[in-house]
Amino acid sequence: MKITTELFLGDCKKELKKISDNSVDLIVTSPPYADQRKSTYGGIHPDKYVEWFLPISGELFRVLKPTGTFVLNIKEKVLNGERSTYVMELIIAMRKQGWLWTEEFMWHKKNSYPGKWPNRFRDSWERLLQFNKDKHFHMYQEAVMVPMGDWKKTRMKNLSETDKVRDNSKVGSGFGKNISNWIDREMAYPTNVLHLATECNNKNHSAAFPEELPEWFIKLFTKEQDVVLDPFMGSGTTLSVANSMKRNSIGIEIIPEYYNMVKRELNPVELYLLT
Amino acid sequence: MKITTELFLGDCKKELKKISDNSVDLIVTSPPYADQRKSTYGGIHPDKYVEWFLPISGELFRVLKPTGTFVLNIKEKVLNGERSTYVMELIIAMRKQGWLWTEEFMWHKKNSYPGKWPNRFRDSWERLLQFNKDKHFHMYQEAVMVPMGDWKKTRMKNLSETDKVRDNSKVGSGFGKNISNWIDREMAYPTNVLHLATECNNKNHSAAFPEELPEWFIKLFTKEQDVVLDPFMGSGTTLSVANSMKRNSIGIEIIPEYYNMVKRELNPVELYLLT
DNA sequence: GTTCCGCATGAATCGATAG
DNA sequence: ACTATCGATTCATGCGGAA
């Protein structure tokens, strides 16, 4: 089995044109939020955000297979004491573009940014918007089932043992590839709320989101050898996860440092023995 | 101290006109969702929802004090495999009406309704939209503080250290004061994610939310003797909680059965001894 | 080898100050 | 008046060194 990783350096609006129609099974991405990450990315004014994003989502629509899924991680920032409405406007605009807004998953960030203000609490959740081209998309629900009932203790014990074997799953997340080991337990389907901590203390790169996030959606919406795309690759979390899960992947990044870093760390082709 | 409960039977759009301008400190309500609870409320079509709600929110704007807060519990339903967009549209429309969309709290329903669908998981969260008339609203954050994450270790360590310090300085008069200081140290401000179970055991009918939900917002946004309004009273959860927390309350309900039930259970005037 | 503890570090936000 | 920058505030997490 051959698993490939394809990288593009440049503005994703342009680079996406190099990808053929209906060729991607899953898009998981976290674009720069409006006016956030100004130092690394340009920073888009909230009022211009929809206008900026629509051409990109148009290209994403083109490259996605009819059975594929687009997962968009986003959160509106506070502006003058109010939540901005550009995410709301984006959802409405993307529907006019042809997208179906199938679902909104909720990412509960267990360790949110600290701070105290007189008028609000810490923001501890982000949106994970699921868009589709067609009502009949692929979804492999069994792949993300979690043990029921008193599974927490069991997992905690097993975790300490399997931790060394590069099992990155964390307690409480219900993720992890070894879950099938405890399949004797009753399994249940998860909900649309994901409880994950942000990985703030990673070695070199500050990952936008924890590995479990793309891992969960890759499990849920793809099978092996499918194609996963991240048009805002960043440090490449989504791609490396996809790679280790034997999915082909495509990444686009506008900042050379990130691009080169990912290029260094990921092999363009991985060969696996048939199992 | 006198705490009053005022009840109105009828369509809240009309009944609200009986309430004077700038007289309410907090509105907490869970209106009928679009096309939900059809048997009781008649059901509003998703396409007509904004149009239906705007005159009501206009009246709510009028009766709310400039320092007051409006908490709207709502969640879009699924229509033809898609999430409807009427909540998004409502937020945008209410801003044009003059409301500030200050924040979106998330209610994580820990025991969501079971079920299985081929294209989605159980919906386990709802929106709690916070609207204000003015940027300077009342917020009593200390009233809802929660114990810190790993408070055990921190407390034990800090306590032993301060005990030594106090012994060395041996002033002796500030004995009790220190304790309360350290208790404060153990508490942290909450986030904008609320983890509450739905109350499934309510003998009455729809009773949308658990008592902890209005309780939390009443603590956060009002003080004793303030006025709390629920224009879609239902079985009166918000009112009975407000009453037991010594807040005056106003409830409006269109269905006589509900209205009479609440009327039977709540006294219009409660007298409390001054403490 | 465990366990414990110190410490840096976040996709933040407000209010004040400066141009 | 409007934008840009800065300091202050705050806490869950995971890593590394110490016991």
Coordinates of C-alpha atoms (C1' of nucleotides) in Angstrom, one line a residue:
Chain A
M1 CA 0.0 0.0 0.0
K2 CA 1.3 3.4 -0.9
I3 CA 0.3 6.6 1.0
T4 CA 1.3 9.9 -0.4
T5 CA 1.7 13.4 1.0
E6 CA 1.5 16.4 -1.3
L7 CA 2.5 19.9 -0.2
F8 CA 1.9 23.3 -1.8
L9 CA 3.6 26.5 -0.8
G10 CA 1.4 29.6 -1.4
D11 CA -1.9 31.2 -1.0
C12 CA -4.5 28.5 -0.9
K13 CA -6.9 30.4 -3.1
K14 CA -4.5 30.0 -5.9
E15 CA -2.9 26.7 -5.0
L16 CA -6.2 25.0 -4.7
K17 CA -6.7 25.4 -8.4
K18 CA -4.0 22.8 -8.9
I19 CA -6.2 20.1 -7.3
S20 CA -8.7 18.3 -9.5
D21 CA -12.4 18.3 -9.2
N22 CA -14.1 15.9 -6.8
S23 CA -10.9 14.4 -5.6
V24 CA -10.9 14.9 -1.8
D25 CA -12.7 12.9 0.8
L26 CA -12.2 15.1 3.8
I27 CA -11.2 18.7 4.4
V28 CA -10.2 19.5 7.9
T29 CA -8.9 23.0 8.5
S30 CA -8.6 25.9 10.9
P31 CA -8.2 29.1 8.9
P32 CA -6.7 32.2 10.6
Y33 CA -9.5 33.8 12.6
A34 CA -10.3 37.4 11.8
D35 CA -7.6 39.7 13.1
Q36 CA -6.0 36.9 15.0
R37 CA -2.5 35.6 14.5
K38 CA -1.7 38.9 13.0
S39 CA 2.0 38.5 13.4
T40 CA 2.2 35.3 11.4
Y41 CA -0.7 35.7 8.9
G42 CA -1.8 39.0 7.6
G43 CA -4.9 39.3 9.7
I44 CA -8.3 39.8 8.1
H45 CA -10.6 42.4 9.3
P46 CA -13.9 41.0 10.7
D47 CA -15.9 43.0 8.2
K48 CA -13.9 41.5 5.3
Y49 CA -13.8 38.0 6.5
V50 CA -16.7 36.5 4.6
E51 CA -15.6 38.2 1.4
W52 CA -12.1 36.8 1.9
F53 CA -13.2 33.3 2.7
L54 CA -15.9 32.7 0.1
P55 CA -13.5 32.3 -2.9
I56 CA -11.6 29.7 -0.9
S57 CA -14.7 27.8 0.1
G58 CA -15.7 27.9 -3.5
E59 CA -12.6 26.1 -4.5
L60 CA -13.0 23.7 -1.6
F61 CA -16.5 22.9 -2.9
R62 CA -15.0 22.1 -6.3
V63 CA -12.3 19.7 -5.1
L64 CA -14.4 17.8 -2.6
K65 CA -16.0 14.6 -3.6
P66 CA -19.8 14.6 -3.5
T67 CA -19.5 12.0 -0.7
G68 CA -16.9 14.1 1.1
T69 CA -17.1 16.4 4.1
F70 CA -15.7 19.8 5.0
V71 CA -14.9 20.4 8.7
L72 CA -14.2 24.0 9.5
N73 CA -12.8 25.0 12.9
I74 CA -13.6 28.6 13.7
K75 CA -14.6 31.0 16.4
E76 CA -15.6 34.6 16.3
K77 CA -13.5 37.1 18.2
V78 CA -14.8 39.8 20.5
L79 CA -14.9 43.3 19.0
N80 CA -15.9 46.3 21.1
G81 CA -17.4 44.1 23.8
E82 CA -19.5 42.1 21.3
R83 CA -19.1 38.8 19.5
S84 CA -18.6 39.4 15.9
T85 CA -21.1 38.0 13.5
Y86 CA -18.8 37.0 10.6
V87 CA -19.2 33.3 11.4
M88 CA -22.9 33.6 11.2
E89 CA -22.7 35.5 8.0
L90 CA -20.2 33.0 6.6
I91 CA -22.5 30.0 7.3
I92 CA -25.4 31.8 5.5
A93 CA -23.2 32.8 2.6
M94 CA -21.7 29.3 2.2
R95 CA -25.2 27.8 2.0
K96 CA -25.9 30.2 -0.9
Q97 CA -22.7 28.9 -2.4
G98 CA -24.1 25.4 -2.5
W99 CA -22.9 24.0 0.8
L100 CA -25.1 22.1 3.1
W101 CA -24.6 23.0 6.7
T102 CA -25.1 19.6 8.1
E103 CA -24.0 20.0 11.7
E104 CA -22.1 22.1 14.2
F105 CA -19.9 20.1 16.5
M106 CA -18.7 21.7 19.6
W107 CA -15.1 21.6 20.8
H108 CA -14.9 22.2 24.5
K109 CA -11.4 23.4 25.2
K110 CA -10.7 22.1 28.7
N111 CA -7.8 24.5 29.1
S112 CA -8.8 27.7 27.7
Y113 CA -6.8 30.9 27.7
P114 CA -6.8 32.6 31.2
G115 CA -7.8 36.1 31.9
K116 CA -10.4 38.1 33.8
W117 CA -12.6 40.8 32.5
P118 CA -15.5 42.7 34.1
N119 CA -18.0 41.7 31.4
R120 CA -17.2 38.1 30.3
F121 CA -15.7 34.8 31.3
R122 CA -12.9 32.8 29.5
D123 CA -13.9 31.5 26.1
S124 CA -13.7 27.8 26.4
W125 CA -15.2 26.5 23.2
E126 CA -14.9 26.6 19.5
R127 CA -17.1 25.7 16.6
L128 CA -16.5 22.7 14.3
L129 CA -18.8 23.3 11.4
Q130 CA -19.6 20.4 9.2
F131 CA -20.4 21.2 5.6
N132 CA -21.3 18.8 2.8
K133 CA -22.0 18.9 -0.9
D134 CA -24.7 16.2 -0.8
K135 CA -27.0 14.7 1.8
H136 CA -25.5 11.3 1.2
F137 CA -21.9 11.6 2.5
H138 CA -19.7 8.9 3.9
M139 CA -19.8 8.6 7.7
Y140 CA -18.2 5.7 9.6
Q141 CA -19.8 6.1 13.0
E142 CA -18.5 2.8 14.4
A143 CA -15.0 4.1 14.1
V144 CA -15.4 6.6 16.8
M145 CA -17.6 4.6 19.3
V146 CA -16.6 4.9 22.9
P147 CA -17.0 2.4 25.7
M148 CA -19.9 3.0 28.0
G149 CA -20.3 3.4 31.7
D150 CA -17.2 2.9 33.8
W151 CA -14.8 3.0 31.0
K152 CA -12.9 5.9 32.4
K153 CA -11.0 4.0 35.1
T154 CA -10.2 1.2 32.7
R155 CA -8.8 3.5 30.2
M156 CA -6.7 5.4 32.8
K157 CA -5.0 2.2 33.8
N158 CA -4.4 1.0 30.3
L159 CA -3.3 4.5 29.3
S160 CA -0.3 4.5 31.5
E161 CA 0.8 1.2 30.0
T162 CA 0.2 2.1 26.4
D163 CA 1.4 5.6 26.7
K164 CA 4.9 4.7 25.8
V165 CA 3.8 3.0 22.6
R166 CA 2.9 6.3 21.2
D167 CA -0.8 6.3 22.0
N168 CA -1.6 9.9 22.3
S169 CA -5.1 9.5 23.4
K170 CA -5.9 11.4 26.5
V171 CA -8.2 10.6 29.3
G172 CA -11.8 11.7 28.8
S173 CA -11.5 12.2 25.1
G174 CA -12.8 8.9 24.1
F175 CA -10.3 8.8 21.3
G176 CA -7.5 6.4 20.6
K177 CA -6.9 3.5 18.4
N178 CA -6.7 0.9 21.1
I179 CA -10.3 1.2 22.1
S180 CA -11.1 -1.9 20.2
N181 CA -9.0 -3.8 22.7
W182 CA -11.7 -3.3 25.3
I183 CA -14.5 -4.1 23.0
D184 CA -15.9 -6.6 25.4
R185 CA -17.4 -3.5 27.0
E186 CA -20.6 -2.1 25.7
M187 CA -20.0 0.6 23.1
A188 CA -21.9 3.8 22.6
Y189 CA -21.9 6.4 19.9
P190 CA -20.5 9.7 20.9
T191 CA -22.3 13.0 20.8
N192 CA -21.6 16.2 18.9
V193 CA -19.5 17.6 21.8
L194 CA -15.8 17.0 21.9
H195 CA -13.8 17.5 25.1
L196 CA -10.2 18.2 24.3
A197 CA -7.4 20.2 25.7
T198 CA -5.2 22.4 23.5
E199 CA -1.6 21.3 23.3
C200 CA 0.1 24.5 24.3
N201 CA 3.4 23.1 25.2
N202 CA 4.5 21.1 22.2
K203 CA 8.2 20.9 21.4
N204 CA 8.9 23.2 18.5
H205 CA 5.6 24.2 16.9
S206 CA 2.6 25.5 18.6
A207 CA -0.2 23.3 17.2
A208 CA -3.4 25.1 16.5
F209 CA -5.4 22.1 17.6
P210 CA -4.6 18.8 19.3
E211 CA -4.0 15.7 17.3
E212 CA -7.1 14.1 18.6
L213 CA -9.3 16.6 16.7
P214 CA -8.3 15.8 13.1
E215 CA -7.9 12.2 14.2
W216 CA -11.5 12.0 15.3
F217 CA -12.8 13.5 12.1
I218 CA -10.5 11.4 9.9
K219 CA -11.8 8.3 11.6
L220 CA -15.4 9.4 11.3
F221 CA -15.4 10.6 7.7
T222 CA -12.7 8.6 5.9
K223 CA -11.3 5.1 5.4
E224 CA -7.8 4.1 4.6
Q225 CA -6.3 5.4 1.4
D226 CA -8.8 8.2 1.2
V227 CA -7.6 11.8 0.6
V228 CA -7.5 14.4 3.4
L229 CA -6.9 18.1 2.6
D230 CA -5.9 21.0 4.9
P231 CA -5.7 24.3 3.0
F232 CA -4.3 26.1 6.1
M233 CA -1.8 23.5 7.0
G234 CA 0.2 25.5 9.6
S235 CA 2.5 23.1 11.5
G236 CA 0.9 20.2 9.7
T237 CA -1.0 18.5 12.5
T238 CA -3.8 17.3 10.3
L239 CA -1.4 15.9 7.7
S240 CA 0.8 14.0 10.1
V241 CA -2.2 12.5 11.7
A242 CA -3.7 11.6 8.3
N243 CA -0.4 10.1 7.3
S244 CA -0.1 7.9 10.4
M245 CA -3.7 6.8 9.8
K246 CA -2.8 5.7 6.3
R247 CA -4.7 8.4 4.5
N248 CA -3.3 10.3 1.6
S249 CA -3.0 13.9 2.3
I250 CA -2.6 17.3 0.7
G251 CA -1.5 20.4 2.5
I252 CA -1.2 24.1 1.6
E253 CA 0.6 26.7 3.5
I254 CA 1.5 30.3 2.7
I255 CA 4.3 30.7 5.2
P256 CA 7.6 29.2 4.0
E257 CA 8.8 28.4 7.5
Y258 CA 5.8 26.2 8.2
Y259 CA 5.9 24.7 4.7
N260 CA 9.6 23.8 5.0
M261 CA 9.2 22.4 8.4
V262 CA 6.4 20.1 7.3
K263 CA 8.3 19.1 4.2
R264 CA 11.2 18.1 6.3
E265 CA 9.2 16.0 8.7
L266 CA 6.8 14.2 6.3
N267 CA 7.9 11.8 3.6
P268 CA 6.1 12.3 0.3
V269 CA 5.5 8.6 0.0
E270 CA 5.1 5.9 2.6
L271 CA 5.0 2.3 1.8
Y272 CA 3.0 -0.1 4.0
L273 CA 2.7 -3.9 3.8
L274 CA -0.7 -5.2 3.0
T275 CA -2.3 -6.6 6.1
Chain B
M1 CA -38.4 42.3 52.6
K2 CA -41.1 41.6 50.1
I3 CA -40.7 39.5 47.0
T4 CA -43.5 39.4 44.4
T5 CA -44.4 37.2 41.6
E6 CA -46.5 38.5 38.8
L7 CA -48.2 36.3 36.2
F8 CA -49.8 37.1 32.9
L9 CA -51.9 34.7 30.8
G10 CA -51.7 35.4 27.1
D11 CA -49.5 35.9 24.0
C12 CA -46.3 37.5 25.3
K13 CA -46.2 39.9 22.4
K14 CA -49.3 41.6 23.8
E15 CA -48.8 40.9 27.5
L16 CA -45.4 42.4 27.4
K17 CA -47.0 45.8 26.7
K18 CA -48.3 45.8 30.3
I19 CA -44.8 45.9 31.6
S20 CA -43.2 49.3 32.0
D21 CA -40.0 50.5 30.2
N22 CA -36.6 49.8 31.8
S23 CA -38.0 47.8 34.6
V24 CA -36.5 44.3 34.3
D25 CA -33.0 43.3 35.4
L26 CA -32.8 39.9 33.7
I27 CA -34.7 38.0 31.1
V28 CA -34.1 34.3 31.0
T29 CA -36.2 32.3 28.6
S30 CA -36.4 29.3 26.3
P31 CA -38.9 30.1 23.5
P32 CA -40.6 27.4 21.5
Y33 CA -38.2 26.2 18.9
A34 CA -39.2 26.4 15.3
D35 CA -41.7 23.6 14.5
Q36 CA -41.1 22.1 17.9
R37 CA -43.7 21.5 20.5
K38 CA -46.2 21.9 17.8
S39 CA -49.0 20.5 19.9
T40 CA -48.7 23.2 22.5
Y41 CA -47.5 26.4 20.8
G42 CA -48.8 25.9 17.3
G43 CA -45.3 25.6 15.9
I44 CA -43.5 28.3 14.0
H45 CA -42.1 27.5 10.6
P46 CA -38.3 27.9 10.5
D47 CA -38.6 30.4 7.7
K48 CA -41.0 32.5 9.7
Y49 CA -39.1 32.3 13.0
V50 CA -37.2 35.5 12.8
E51 CA -40.2 37.4 11.7
W52 CA -42.2 36.0 14.5
F53 CA -39.6 36.6 17.2
L54 CA -38.5 40.2 16.3
P55 CA -41.6 42.0 17.7
I56 CA -41.2 40.1 20.9
S57 CA -37.5 40.8 21.3
G58 CA -38.4 44.4 20.5
E59 CA -40.7 44.5 23.5
L60 CA -38.1 42.8 25.6
F61 CA -35.6 45.5 24.6
R62 CA -38.1 48.1 25.9
V63 CA -38.8 46.5 29.3
L64 CA -35.1 45.7 30.1
K65 CA -33.1 48.1 32.1
P66 CA -30.0 49.5 30.4
T67 CA -27.9 47.5 32.9
G68 CA -29.9 44.4 32.4
T69 CA -29.3 41.2 30.5
F70 CA -31.3 39.0 28.1
V71 CA -30.4 35.3 28.1
L72 CA -31.9 33.3 25.2
N73 CA -31.8 29.6 25.2
I74 CA -32.2 28.3 21.7
K75 CA -31.0 25.7 19.3
E76 CA -31.7 25.2 15.6
K77 CA -33.5 22.1 14.6
V78 CA -32.5 19.8 11.7
L79 CA -34.5 20.3 8.5
N80 CA -33.9 18.1 5.5
G81 CA -30.6 16.9 6.9
E82 CA -29.3 20.4 7.5
R83 CA -29.2 22.7 10.5
S84 CA -31.5 25.6 10.0
T85 CA -30.1 29.0 9.9
Y86 CA -32.8 30.9 11.7
V87 CA -30.8 31.3 14.9
M88 CA -27.9 32.9 12.9
E89 CA -30.4 35.2 11.1
L90 CA -32.1 36.0 14.4
I91 CA -28.8 37.1 16.0
I92 CA -28.1 39.4 13.0
A93 CA -31.6 40.8 13.0
M94 CA -31.6 41.5 16.8
R95 CA -28.4 43.4 16.4
K96 CA -30.0 45.6 13.9
Q97 CA -32.8 46.0 16.4
G98 CA -30.3 47.6 18.9
W99 CA -29.3 44.5 20.9
L100 CA -25.6 43.9 21.6
W101 CA -24.7 40.3 21.2
T102 CA -22.3 40.1 24.1
E103 CA -21.6 36.4 24.3
E104 CA -22.7 32.9 23.5
F105 CA -22.6 30.5 26.4
M106 CA -22.8 26.9 25.6
W107 CA -24.9 24.5 27.6
H108 CA -23.4 21.1 27.4
K109 CA -26.2 18.6 28.1
K110 CA -24.5 15.8 29.9
N111 CA -27.3 13.4 29.4
S112 CA -28.7 14.1 26.1
Y113 CA -31.6 12.3 24.6
P114 CA -30.5 9.0 23.1
G115 CA -30.9 8.1 19.5
K116 CA -29.1 7.1 16.4
W117 CA -29.1 8.4 12.9
P118 CA -27.0 7.5 9.9
N119 CA -25.8 11.0 9.3
R120 CA -25.4 12.6 12.7
F121 CA -24.8 12.0 16.4
R122 CA -26.9 12.9 19.4
D123 CA -27.2 16.7 19.8
S124 CA -25.7 17.4 23.2
W125 CA -25.5 21.1 23.4
E126 CA -27.6 24.2 23.2
R127 CA -26.9 27.9 22.7
L128 CA -27.3 30.4 25.6
L129 CA -27.2 33.7 23.8
Q130 CA -26.4 36.8 25.9
F131 CA -27.8 40.1 24.7
N132 CA -27.5 43.5 26.3
K133 CA -28.7 47.0 25.7
D134 CA -25.5 48.6 26.8
K135 CA -21.9 47.6 27.2
H136 CA -22.1 48.5 30.9
F137 CA -24.4 45.8 32.3
H138 CA -24.4 44.4 35.8
M139 CA -22.4 41.2 36.3
Y140 CA -21.7 39.6 39.6
Q141 CA -19.0 37.2 38.7
E142 CA -18.0 36.2 42.2
A143 CA -21.4 34.7 42.8
V144 CA -20.7 31.8 40.4
M145 CA -17.1 31.0 41.1
V146 CA -16.1 27.4 41.1
P147 CA -13.4 25.4 42.9
M148 CA -10.1 25.3 41.0
G149 CA -8.9 22.4 39.0
D150 CA -6.4 20.6 41.2
W151 CA -7.2 22.5 44.3
K152 CA -6.2 19.8 46.7
K153 CA -2.5 20.0 46.2
T154 CA -2.4 23.8 46.0
R155 CA -4.5 24.3 49.1
M156 CA -2.5 21.8 51.2
K157 CA 0.7 23.4 50.2
N158 CA -0.4 27.0 50.6
L159 CA -2.0 26.4 53.9
S160 CA 1.0 24.8 55.5
E161 CA 3.2 27.6 54.2
T162 CA 1.0 30.4 55.5
D163 CA 0.6 28.7 58.8
K164 CA 4.3 28.9 59.2
V165 CA 4.4 32.5 58.2
R166 CA 1.7 33.4 60.6
D167 CA 3.3 31.6 63.4
N168 CA 6.6 33.4 62.8
S169 CA 5.0 36.7 62.7
K170 CA 2.8 35.8 65.6
V171 CA 0.4 38.7 65.5
G172 CA -2.5 36.4 66.5
S173 CA -5.4 38.7 65.7
G174 CA -6.0 37.9 62.1
F175 CA -6.6 34.2 62.6
G176 CA -9.9 33.7 60.9
K177 CA -9.2 36.2 58.2
N178 CA -6.4 34.1 56.7
I179 CA -8.6 31.1 56.2
S180 CA -11.1 33.0 54.0
N181 CA -8.3 34.5 52.0
W182 CA -7.1 31.0 51.1
I183 CA -10.6 29.9 50.4
D184 CA -10.8 32.7 47.8
R185 CA -7.5 31.5 46.4
E186 CA -9.1 28.1 45.7
M187 CA -11.9 29.5 43.6
A188 CA -11.6 30.3 40.0
Y189 CA -14.0 32.1 37.6
P190 CA -15.9 29.7 35.4
T191 CA -15.8 29.7 31.6
N192 CA -18.6 30.2 29.1
V193 CA -19.3 26.4 29.0
L194 CA -22.0 25.1 31.4
H195 CA -22.1 21.4 32.1
L196 CA -25.6 20.5 33.2
A197 CA -27.8 17.5 32.9
T198 CA -31.2 17.9 31.6
E199 CA -33.9 17.2 34.1
C200 CA -35.7 14.2 32.7
N201 CA -37.7 13.5 35.8
N202 CA -40.0 16.4 35.8
K203 CA -43.5 15.2 36.3
N204 CA -44.8 18.1 34.2
H205 CA -44.5 18.2 30.5
S206 CA -42.0 20.0 28.5
A207 CA -39.9 21.8 31.2
A208 CA -37.1 22.6 29.0
F209 CA -34.2 23.3 31.3
P210 CA -32.9 22.2 34.7
E211 CA -33.1 24.6 37.6
E212 CA -29.4 25.1 37.7
L213 CA -29.6 26.9 34.4
P214 CA -31.7 29.9 35.4
E215 CA -30.1 29.7 38.8
W216 CA -26.7 30.3 37.4
F217 CA -27.7 33.3 35.3
I218 CA -29.8 34.8 38.1
K219 CA -26.8 34.6 40.4
L220 CA -24.5 36.1 37.7
F221 CA -26.7 38.9 36.5
T222 CA -28.9 39.9 39.4
K223 CA -28.9 40.6 43.1
E224 CA -31.6 40.1 45.7
Q225 CA -34.8 42.1 45.0
D226 CA -34.0 42.5 41.3
V227 CA -36.7 41.6 38.7
V228 CA -36.5 38.5 36.6
L229 CA -38.8 38.0 33.6
D230 CA -39.6 34.9 31.6
P231 CA -41.9 35.6 28.7
F232 CA -42.3 31.9 27.8
M233 CA -42.8 30.7 31.3
G234 CA -43.9 27.1 30.6
S235 CA -44.0 25.2 33.8
G236 CA -42.4 28.1 35.6
T237 CA -38.9 26.8 36.4
T238 CA -37.3 30.2 36.0
L239 CA -39.9 31.9 38.2
S240 CA -39.7 29.4 41.1
V241 CA -36.0 29.6 41.1
A242 CA -36.0 33.4 41.1
N243 CA -38.5 33.3 43.9
S244 CA -36.5 31.1 46.1
M245 CA -33.5 33.3 45.4
K246 CA -35.4 36.3 46.6
R247 CA -35.7 38.0 43.2
N248 CA -39.0 39.5 42.1
S249 CA -40.3 37.7 39.0
I250 CA -42.7 38.2 36.1
G251 CA -44.0 35.3 34.0
I252 CA -46.0 35.2 30.8
E253 CA -47.7 32.0 29.5
I254 CA -50.1 31.5 26.7
I255 CA -51.4 28.1 27.7
P256 CA -54.0 28.2 30.5
E257 CA -52.9 24.8 32.0
Y258 CA -49.4 26.0 32.5
Y259 CA -50.5 29.4 33.7
N260 CA -52.9 27.9 36.3
M261 CA -50.4 25.4 37.5
V262 CA -47.8 28.0 38.2
K263 CA -50.4 30.3 39.7
R264 CA -51.4 27.5 42.1
E265 CA -47.8 26.8 43.1
L266 CA -46.3 30.3 43.5
N267 CA -47.5 32.9 46.0
P268 CA -47.8 36.4 44.6
V269 CA -46.1 37.8 47.6
E270 CA -43.5 36.3 49.9
L271 CA -42.4 38.1 53.0
Y272 CA -38.9 37.6 54.4
L273 CA -37.4 38.9 57.6
L274 CA -34.6 41.3 57.2
T275 CA -31.3 39.7 57.9
Chain C
dG1 C1' 10.9 3.8 38.2
dT2 C1' 7.2 6.7 40.5
dT3 C1' 5.4 10.9 42.3
dC4 C1' 5.6 15.6 43.1
dC5 C1' 6.3 20.3 42.2
dG6 C1' 7.7 24.4 39.6
dC7 C1' 7.2 26.8 35.6
dA8 C1' 6.3 28.4 30.9
dT9 C1' 2.7 28.9 27.8
dG10 C1' -1.3 29.8 25.1
dA11 C1' -6.1 31.5 18.2
dA12 C1' -7.8 36.3 24.8
dT13 C1' -9.8 40.8 26.2
dC14 C1' -10.2 45.2 28.6
dG15 C1' -8.9 49.8 29.6
dA16 C1' -5.6 53.2 29.4
dT17 C1' -2.3 55.7 26.9
dA18 C1' -0.3 57.5 22.7
dG19 C1' -0.2 59.2 17.9
Chain D
dA1 C1' -13.1 60.5 17.0
dC2 C1' -10.5 56.6 15.6
dT3 C1' -6.7 53.2 15.4
dA4 C1' -2.4 51.1 17.4
dT5 C1' 0.1 49.3 21.1
dC6 C1' 0.9 47.8 26.0
dG7 C1' 0.3 46.1 30.7
dA8 C1' -2.5 43.5 33.7
dT9 C1' -5.2 39.8 34.5
dT10 C1' -5.7 34.5 34.8
dC11 C1' -5.6 29.0 34.9
dA12 C1' -5.4 24.0 32.8
dT13 C1' -1.8 21.4 31.0
dG14 C1' 2.4 19.0 30.2
dC15 C1' 7.2 18.9 30.5
dG16 C1' 11.5 18.5 33.1
dG17 C1' 14.0 18.3 37.2
dA18 C1' 14.0 16.8 42.0
dA19 C1' 13.0 13.8 45.9

